[in-house]
Amino acid sequence: MPGDVGLRAANAVEVADLRVRYRTPDGWFTAVSDFSLTVSSGQRVAIVGESGSGKSSVCMALAGLLPLGAAVEATTARIIETDLTARPTRAIPYQVPGVSVVFQNAMNALDPVWTVGSQLGTAIRGRGATSRARARVLAGEWLERVGIRDPARVLRARPYELSGGMRQRVMIAIALCSQPELLIADEPTSALDVTLSVDLLELITSLTADLGTTLLMITHDIGLCRAYSDRVVVMHRGRVVEQGDTEQVLAAPSADYTAALLACAPSLGQLNDHRLTTMVGVS
Amino acid sequence: MIARLWRSQRWWIQRVALLPVHLFLFAIAVFFLVRLIPGDPVLIIAGSDDLTADQYERIEVLLGLSGSLWHQLMVFLGRVVTLDLGRSLIDGQDVQEQIAWRLPATIEIALIAMVIAIAVTLLLCIFAMLHPHNPVARFAAFYARSAGAIPDFVLGVAGILVFYTVLGWAAAPTGRYDAGLRPAPRTTGFPFLDALLSSDTVLLSSMLAHLWLPVLVLVVGSAPTIMKVLQRSIEHAVDDEATLFRIASGVPRHVVIVSVLRRASPTMVTMCGQLFGFLLGGAVIIEQLFAIPGMGQYAVQAVGRADFLALQAFLLTVAACVLVVFLIVDLVNMTLDPRRRPGVMVEGNA
Amino acid sequence: MITAKAAAKQYRGRDNTVVHALNPLDLVIEPGDRVGIIGESGSGKSTLVRLLLGLETPSAGSILYQDGEVSQLSGDRLRQFRRDVQLVGQDTTSSFDPLRSLRDAVRRPALEILGLTVAEADAAVDEVLASLAVDPELSSRRPSQVSGGQRQRFAIARALIVSPRILICDESVSALDVSVQGAVLNEFKDFAERSGAGIVFVSHGVPATAFLSDRLVVMHGGDVVEQGDVSQVVNRPKHPYTARLMGAYRKLSADESSAA
């Protein structure tokens, strides 16, 4: 409901000097340091980086879902209304109010033993007072909203009885049905084929735009950033190397790393190139 | 319509239909097993070897040992199907009757112990899941690691020594209730349940005084086995992305916990099935230690006296019990986790 | 060298349904050819790879290696086949023995297929590692002690050490970071140019496949929906599926979105 947007806090995410460390048998391992990010409500921000860049740690830290062995420190860490630094850590974490997450592989994220109807229903009812019957109706509507043609069948099905694309759509429905203020998408399509990826990102971006939900997307794919984000944050080895307006950063990167990352991906426009540009010392 | 019903329901119908097949195969196994007992059962039972041919033949027929092996098998299966397992030639008691009153008594103790063990395990594991650094959780982890380290009979002897001999908290290990009390009128066949139903408070309190220690021994001895399994599968289930996704979708706390437990429980249910087998076996030892009449006592007697028919009946009964328990385990698991139903294809995490 | 003649594969699923994993397909691969096979998961490309390597028998038609059915090869002919045709797969972690050094893994085919002595094989390992610009120091480590990109290079070295005439790459770069992908793709290209060997590059990623291939085969639902010269397939696709696929990449690429 676009009318609500005005009532929301101006910034969905306000993080300064975030550091994420993990306890390992050899002492503390620092996955992210000096991470600062401000996202105003309704923006679409992409965090891009390769494996080991710390982008997933950032996303799990902001969603409040890191395990007990992780330490999160920051001078400021406000997500919607919640101050992350004031939250006690727990073995089984609590949701940061207003924050939903979409994971990479719905096969792992959906609960294998419950039907789609039950999982979607409990998410719709949330902690609110929606009746079961009403939740059932809304669940069917949400499935239609994410482009599932036979909601009645899918509601009765369990995740493993659906195709990969359907599962991903179901996950998106569950994440968005509570109308969150912030959606964190952790590599939402990287397990999928390109045509499906594009369809699903179209779906995510159009739904979040309808709901006025802020989108924070984590990806390794510069193509996805280009098409589906307003701002981009480039991470490398636990630090932010560059951030700014997506079009500007990709057109004229200021950091060498960003430039190298842009240059080394093969593209259909350079079929006859003899060799790909490679990054020296990054492998 | 019928075809659709069959497709959606066949998972349990097929499983239930397998039970008679399993029972049949086990009956045949028992048939051959008891025939492996060395010596001539007829002579052992007669107690001497100067029998007339006529006497010999009569005993042979009573034991089902006359004629060809094929003939014997047919006679045996016929007796199994008609539930006519014969009358013991040693004490003249009907084998069926003996089992009919002893089996519920043994199962009752094993079941009570199992229910308590499962309840304690669930409570400790849920607590440890929510508060992993609490001392109670650490104790539970230590206790679970001790699984199987101390045999039941050691626990039993130590229990009697401490709680009866030294502290005097437990009643003397002399049976299910004080000598001189009359048993409750038989309504269900389960002695404790009958006592409860009869509202004979004297009998009931005597039973509680006699039974708490043997049950405690079984619980303490068996709980770590399931606790170890449940703790590990809960840890895995908590770390699952599915748990994080449930949390992030904003469902109430109890839904998250039930979701973790349901994903973690099938391994524990399987373990409980095995545990029931252990407990029946453990009950054999405990019955001896505490002089409680039950299946264990019966089996020990039967072996001691080479009571051929009693032994055969004991083996059949225990096999049937275990098969029924495995059936229940399978059905519960297929309900908890539908991926375990036959014909369900789950693609790998590609 | 390898010829697929109307090769098809069906599986019998549960409930006796027949799954057509691969519909009859003709394909000829000679040394020097660079064939890219594109398809999403479930398109039949993995089945095709397993058939080409003789890991499975076609349900109909045949896969021939010098006129012999691949899955029936034995003895010297099988050794020759293994020498001529090598695979670089996707999951390099599980294809290495976790307790042995990487050098050991790369040396093994030299000992077993080429029949070299240990000293000769070691020299061959050094040579192939040098050609891939891999630090030879790394070869004493175990598979878990190097990065994914380095491990993939050792997987390539293990395939290249026998100087295959056809190299089959099954999703060989899909699990790698972009920055590493480029370098590995360059290595495949260098090898093909240097040795004149053929490459069959199987992947769901179109840009990487197009970079390495002269000819593209597009698979969808067990069928070859389109094949032809790489620039024709990429720029003037005939089949609606191919068009959709290329459209998706265009949407994500620089030139198109800046134009839009």
PDB file of N, CA and C in Angstrom, chain A residues 50-51 193-195 198-199 202 220 223-224 226-228 264-268 271 273-276 278-279 282-283, chain C residues 40-41 150 177-180 182-183 185-186 189-190 193 204 206-207 210-211 244-245 248-249 251-254 257:
ATOM      1  N   GLU A  50      32.419 -11.419  -4.422  1.00  0.00           N
ATOM      2  CA  GLU A  50      32.667 -12.822  -4.720  1.00  0.00           C
ATOM      3  C   GLU A  50      32.656 -13.620  -3.426  1.00  0.00           C
ATOM      4  N   SER A  51      32.909 -14.933  -3.523  1.00  0.00           N
ATOM      5  CA  SER A  51      32.877 -15.718  -2.302  1.00  0.00           C
ATOM      6  C   SER A  51      33.993 -15.235  -1.373  1.00  0.00           C
ATOM      7  N   ASP A 193      18.509 -21.049 -13.581  1.00  0.00           N
ATOM      8  CA  ASP A 193      18.891 -20.695 -14.937  1.00  0.00           C
ATOM      9  C   ASP A 193      18.492 -19.257 -15.226  1.00  0.00           C
ATOM     10  N   VAL A 194      19.193 -18.684 -16.205  1.00  0.00           N
ATOM     11  CA  VAL A 194      19.065 -17.246 -16.417  1.00  0.00           C
ATOM     12  C   VAL A 194      17.645 -16.785 -16.707  1.00  0.00           C
ATOM     13  N   THR A 195      16.919 -17.529 -17.539  1.00  0.00           N
ATOM     14  CA  THR A 195      15.578 -17.060 -17.891  1.00  0.00           C
ATOM     15  C   THR A 195      14.704 -17.004 -16.638  1.00  0.00           C
ATOM     16  N   VAL A 198      15.707 -14.047 -14.267  1.00  0.00           N
ATOM     17  CA  VAL A 198      15.172 -12.753 -14.691  1.00  0.00           C
ATOM     18  C   VAL A 198      13.693 -12.665 -14.333  1.00  0.00           C
ATOM     19  N   ASP A 199      12.941 -13.743 -14.604  1.00  0.00           N
ATOM     20  CA  ASP A 199      11.514 -13.741 -14.252  1.00  0.00           C
ATOM     21  C   ASP A 199      11.318 -13.475 -12.766  1.00  0.00           C
ATOM     22  N   GLU A 202      12.192  -9.935 -11.667  1.00  0.00           N
ATOM     23  CA  GLU A 202      11.101  -9.043 -12.082  1.00  0.00           C
ATOM     24  C   GLU A 202       9.980  -9.117 -11.036  1.00  0.00           C
ATOM     25  N   HIS A 220      26.447 -12.154  -6.621  1.00  0.00           N
ATOM     26  CA  HIS A 220      27.783 -12.106  -7.204  1.00  0.00           C
ATOM     27  C   HIS A 220      27.675 -11.705  -8.675  1.00  0.00           C
ATOM     28  N   GLY A 223      25.359  -8.423 -13.569  1.00  0.00           N
ATOM     29  CA  GLY A 223      24.219  -8.234 -14.459  1.00  0.00           C
ATOM     30  C   GLY A 223      22.946  -7.984 -13.669  1.00  0.00           C
ATOM     31  N   LEU A 224      22.739  -8.756 -12.594  1.00  0.00           N
ATOM     32  CA  LEU A 224      21.534  -8.582 -11.787  1.00  0.00           C
ATOM     33  C   LEU A 224      21.528  -7.222 -11.098  1.00  0.00           C
ATOM     34  N   ARG A 226      22.922  -4.529 -12.185  1.00  0.00           N
ATOM     35  CA  ARG A 226      22.696  -3.510 -13.201  1.00  0.00           C
ATOM     36  C   ARG A 226      21.201  -3.347 -13.465  1.00  0.00           C
ATOM     37  N   ALA A 227      20.502  -4.498 -13.611  1.00  0.00           N
ATOM     38  CA  ALA A 227      19.104  -4.422 -14.022  1.00  0.00           C
ATOM     39  C   ALA A 227      18.158  -4.144 -12.860  1.00  0.00           C
ATOM     40  N   TYR A 228      18.529  -4.543 -11.632  1.00  0.00           N
ATOM     41  CA  TYR A 228      17.530  -4.523 -10.564  1.00  0.00           C
ATOM     42  C   TYR A 228      17.925  -3.757  -9.313  1.00  0.00           C
ATOM     43  N   CYS A 264      36.231  -8.746 -16.240  1.00  0.00           N
ATOM     44  CA  CYS A 264      36.592 -10.153 -16.440  1.00  0.00           C
ATOM     45  C   CYS A 264      35.413 -11.059 -16.734  1.00  0.00           C
ATOM     46  N   ALA A 265      34.191 -10.563 -16.574  1.00  0.00           N
ATOM     47  CA  ALA A 265      33.057 -11.431 -16.856  1.00  0.00           C
ATOM     48  C   ALA A 265      32.857 -11.552 -18.357  1.00  0.00           C
ATOM     49  N   PRO A 266      32.738 -12.761 -18.886  1.00  0.00           N
ATOM     50  CA  PRO A 266      32.504 -12.893 -20.315  1.00  0.00           C
ATOM     51  C   PRO A 266      31.135 -12.318 -20.650  1.00  0.00           C
ATOM     52  N   SER A 267      31.010 -11.677 -21.797  1.00  0.00           N
ATOM     53  CA  SER A 267      29.688 -11.200 -22.171  1.00  0.00           C
ATOM     54  C   SER A 267      29.430 -11.549 -23.624  1.00  0.00           C
ATOM     55  N   LEU A 268      28.156 -11.529 -23.982  1.00  0.00           N
ATOM     56  CA  LEU A 268      27.806 -11.922 -25.344  1.00  0.00           C
ATOM     57  C   LEU A 268      28.263 -10.883 -26.364  1.00  0.00           C
ATOM     58  N   LEU A 271      32.214 -11.792 -28.428  1.00  0.00           N
ATOM     59  CA  LEU A 271      32.404 -13.171 -28.855  1.00  0.00           C
ATOM     60  C   LEU A 271      33.791 -13.416 -29.432  1.00  0.00           C
ATOM     61  N   ASP A 273      36.593 -11.843 -28.831  1.00  0.00           N
ATOM     62  CA  ASP A 273      37.769 -11.514 -28.026  1.00  0.00           C
ATOM     63  C   ASP A 273      38.649 -12.732 -27.864  1.00  0.00           C
ATOM     64  N   HIS A 274      39.910 -12.559 -28.045  1.00  0.00           N
ATOM     65  CA  HIS A 274      40.773 -13.709 -27.945  1.00  0.00           C
ATOM     66  C   HIS A 274      40.933 -14.176 -26.516  1.00  0.00           C
ATOM     67  N   ARG A 275      41.170 -13.235 -25.604  1.00  0.00           N
ATOM     68  CA  ARG A 275      41.324 -13.617 -24.209  1.00  0.00           C
ATOM     69  C   ARG A 275      40.453 -12.738 -23.338  1.00  0.00           C
ATOM     70  N   LEU A 276      40.080 -13.284 -22.182  1.00  0.00           N
ATOM     71  CA  LEU A 276      39.329 -12.482 -21.239  1.00  0.00           C
ATOM     72  C   LEU A 276      40.313 -11.720 -20.366  1.00  0.00           C
ATOM     73  N   THR A 278      41.768 -10.756 -17.018  1.00  0.00           N
ATOM     74  CA  THR A 278      41.702 -11.449 -15.734  1.00  0.00           C
ATOM     75  C   THR A 278      42.291 -10.569 -14.648  1.00  0.00           C
ATOM     76  N   MET A 279      41.877 -10.915 -13.438  1.00  0.00           N
ATOM     77  CA  MET A 279      42.350 -10.147 -12.308  1.00  0.00           C
ATOM     78  C   MET A 279      43.647 -10.732 -11.821  1.00  0.00           C
ATOM     79  N   VAL A 282      43.996 -12.169  -7.807  1.00  0.00           N
ATOM     80  CA  VAL A 282      42.708 -12.462  -7.178  1.00  0.00           C
ATOM     81  C   VAL A 282      42.270 -13.851  -7.623  1.00  0.00           C
ATOM     82  N   SER A 283      42.514 -14.832  -6.834  1.00  0.00           N
ATOM     83  CA  SER A 283      42.021 -16.151  -7.211  1.00  0.00           C
ATOM     84  C   SER A 283      42.044 -17.084  -6.024  1.00  0.00           C
TER      85      SER A 283
ATOM     86  N   GLU C  40      19.517 -25.655 -19.567  1.00  0.00           N
ATOM     87  CA  GLU C  40      19.295 -25.502 -18.136  1.00  0.00           C
ATOM     88  C   GLU C  40      19.266 -26.888 -17.493  1.00  0.00           C
ATOM     89  N   SER C  41      19.138 -26.923 -16.164  1.00  0.00           N
ATOM     90  CA  SER C  41      19.110 -28.231 -15.517  1.00  0.00           C
ATOM     91  C   SER C  41      17.860 -28.979 -15.976  1.00  0.00           C
ATOM     92  N   GLN C 150      42.032 -22.707  -7.430  1.00  0.00           N
ATOM     93  CA  GLN C 150      43.264 -23.490  -7.574  1.00  0.00           C
ATOM     94  C   GLN C 150      42.947 -24.971  -7.745  1.00  0.00           C
ATOM     95  N   ASP C 177      34.207 -18.224  -8.787  1.00  0.00           N
ATOM     96  CA  ASP C 177      33.957 -16.790  -8.792  1.00  0.00           C
ATOM     97  C   ASP C 177      34.249 -16.220 -10.172  1.00  0.00           C
ATOM     98  N   VAL C 178      33.596 -15.106 -10.472  1.00  0.00           N
ATOM     99  CA  VAL C 178      33.758 -14.490 -11.793  1.00  0.00           C
ATOM    100  C   VAL C 178      35.235 -14.222 -12.101  1.00  0.00           C
ATOM    101  N   SER C 179      35.935 -13.717 -11.091  1.00  0.00           N
ATOM    102  CA  SER C 179      37.322 -13.332 -11.340  1.00  0.00           C
ATOM    103  C   SER C 179      38.169 -14.551 -11.688  1.00  0.00           C
ATOM    104  N   VAL C 180      37.804 -15.720 -11.191  1.00  0.00           N
ATOM    105  CA  VAL C 180      38.566 -16.935 -11.451  1.00  0.00           C
ATOM    106  C   VAL C 180      38.097 -17.589 -12.750  1.00  0.00           C
ATOM    107  N   GLY C 182      37.243 -16.293 -15.529  1.00  0.00           N
ATOM    108  CA  GLY C 182      37.904 -15.752 -16.707  1.00  0.00           C
ATOM    109  C   GLY C 182      39.246 -16.434 -16.941  1.00  0.00           C
ATOM    110  N   ALA C 183      40.025 -16.566 -15.873  1.00  0.00           N
ATOM    111  CA  ALA C 183      41.351 -17.157 -16.011  1.00  0.00           C
ATOM    112  C   ALA C 183      41.253 -18.613 -16.455  1.00  0.00           C
ATOM    113  N   LEU C 185      38.798 -20.039 -18.103  1.00  0.00           N
ATOM    114  CA  LEU C 185      38.341 -20.086 -19.501  1.00  0.00           C
ATOM    115  C   LEU C 185      39.503 -19.825 -20.447  1.00  0.00           C
ATOM    116  N   ASN C 186      40.342 -18.849 -20.086  1.00  0.00           N
ATOM    117  CA  ASN C 186      41.521 -18.574 -20.904  1.00  0.00           C
ATOM    118  C   ASN C 186      42.409 -19.816 -21.022  1.00  0.00           C
ATOM    119  N   LYS C 189      41.066 -22.233 -23.467  1.00  0.00           N
ATOM    120  CA  LYS C 189      41.239 -21.758 -24.830  1.00  0.00           C
ATOM    121  C   LYS C 189      42.694 -21.943 -25.274  1.00  0.00           C
ATOM    122  N   ASP C 190      43.625 -21.597 -24.378  1.00  0.00           N
ATOM    123  CA  ASP C 190      45.044 -21.762 -24.686  1.00  0.00           C
ATOM    124  C   ASP C 190      45.362 -23.218 -25.007  1.00  0.00           C
ATOM    125  N   GLU C 193      44.131 -24.260 -28.423  1.00  0.00           N
ATOM    126  CA  GLU C 193      44.922 -23.689 -29.510  1.00  0.00           C
ATOM    127  C   GLU C 193      46.295 -24.306 -29.600  1.00  0.00           C
ATOM    128  N   HIS C 204      25.313 -24.148 -18.353  1.00  0.00           N
ATOM    129  CA  HIS C 204      24.067 -23.403 -18.484  1.00  0.00           C
ATOM    130  C   HIS C 204      24.363 -21.925 -18.712  1.00  0.00           C
ATOM    131  N   VAL C 206      25.571 -19.002 -20.844  1.00  0.00           N
ATOM    132  CA  VAL C 206      25.782 -18.770 -22.270  1.00  0.00           C
ATOM    133  C   VAL C 206      27.071 -17.985 -22.573  1.00  0.00           C
ATOM    134  N   PRO C 207      27.372 -16.893 -21.852  1.00  0.00           N
ATOM    135  CA  PRO C 207      28.547 -16.117 -22.255  1.00  0.00           C
ATOM    136  C   PRO C 207      29.843 -16.930 -22.224  1.00  0.00           C
ATOM    137  N   ALA C 210      29.805 -19.426 -25.093  1.00  0.00           N
ATOM    138  CA  ALA C 210      29.988 -18.769 -26.389  1.00  0.00           C
ATOM    139  C   ALA C 210      31.441 -18.344 -26.576  1.00  0.00           C
ATOM    140  N   PHE C 211      32.072 -17.938 -25.483  1.00  0.00           N
ATOM    141  CA  PHE C 211      33.467 -17.502 -25.551  1.00  0.00           C
ATOM    142  C   PHE C 211      34.378 -18.626 -26.038  1.00  0.00           C
ATOM    143  N   ARG C 244      14.509 -16.444 -26.074  1.00  0.00           N
ATOM    144  CA  ARG C 244      14.196 -16.055 -24.698  1.00  0.00           C
ATOM    145  C   ARG C 244      15.472 -16.029 -23.851  1.00  0.00           C
ATOM    146  N   LEU C 245      16.295 -17.072 -24.062  1.00  0.00           N
ATOM    147  CA  LEU C 245      17.538 -17.202 -23.293  1.00  0.00           C
ATOM    148  C   LEU C 245      18.464 -16.013 -23.566  1.00  0.00           C
ATOM    149  N   ALA C 248      17.230 -12.818 -22.037  1.00  0.00           N
ATOM    150  CA  ALA C 248      17.499 -12.685 -20.604  1.00  0.00           C
ATOM    151  C   ALA C 248      18.913 -12.158 -20.372  1.00  0.00           C
ATOM    152  N   TYR C 249      19.883 -12.659 -21.139  1.00  0.00           N
ATOM    153  CA  TYR C 249      21.263 -12.175 -20.962  1.00  0.00           C
ATOM    154  C   TYR C 249      21.389 -10.725 -21.400  1.00  0.00           C
ATOM    155  N   LYS C 251      19.186  -8.498 -21.260  1.00  0.00           N
ATOM    156  CA  LYS C 251      18.572  -7.645 -20.244  1.00  0.00           C
ATOM    157  C   LYS C 251      19.564  -7.305 -19.142  1.00  0.00           C
ATOM    158  N   LEU C 252      20.450  -8.252 -18.850  1.00  0.00           N
ATOM    159  CA  LEU C 252      21.385  -8.057 -17.747  1.00  0.00           C
ATOM    160  C   LEU C 252      22.708  -7.443 -18.204  1.00  0.00           C
ATOM    161  N   SER C 253      22.890  -7.292 -19.517  1.00  0.00           N
ATOM    162  CA  SER C 253      24.219  -6.866 -19.951  1.00  0.00           C
ATOM    163  C   SER C 253      24.277  -5.355 -20.145  1.00  0.00           C
ATOM    164  N   ALA C 254      25.470  -4.841 -20.191  1.00  0.00           N
ATOM    165  CA  ALA C 254      25.701  -3.395 -20.154  1.00  0.00           C
ATOM    166  C   ALA C 254      25.045  -2.669 -21.322  1.00  0.00           C
ATOM    167  N   SER C 257      21.004  -2.380 -21.254  1.00  0.00           N
ATOM    168  CA  SER C 257      20.310  -1.590 -20.241  1.00  0.00           C
ATOM    169  C   SER C 257      20.687  -0.118 -20.336  1.00  0.00           C
TER     170      SER C 257
END
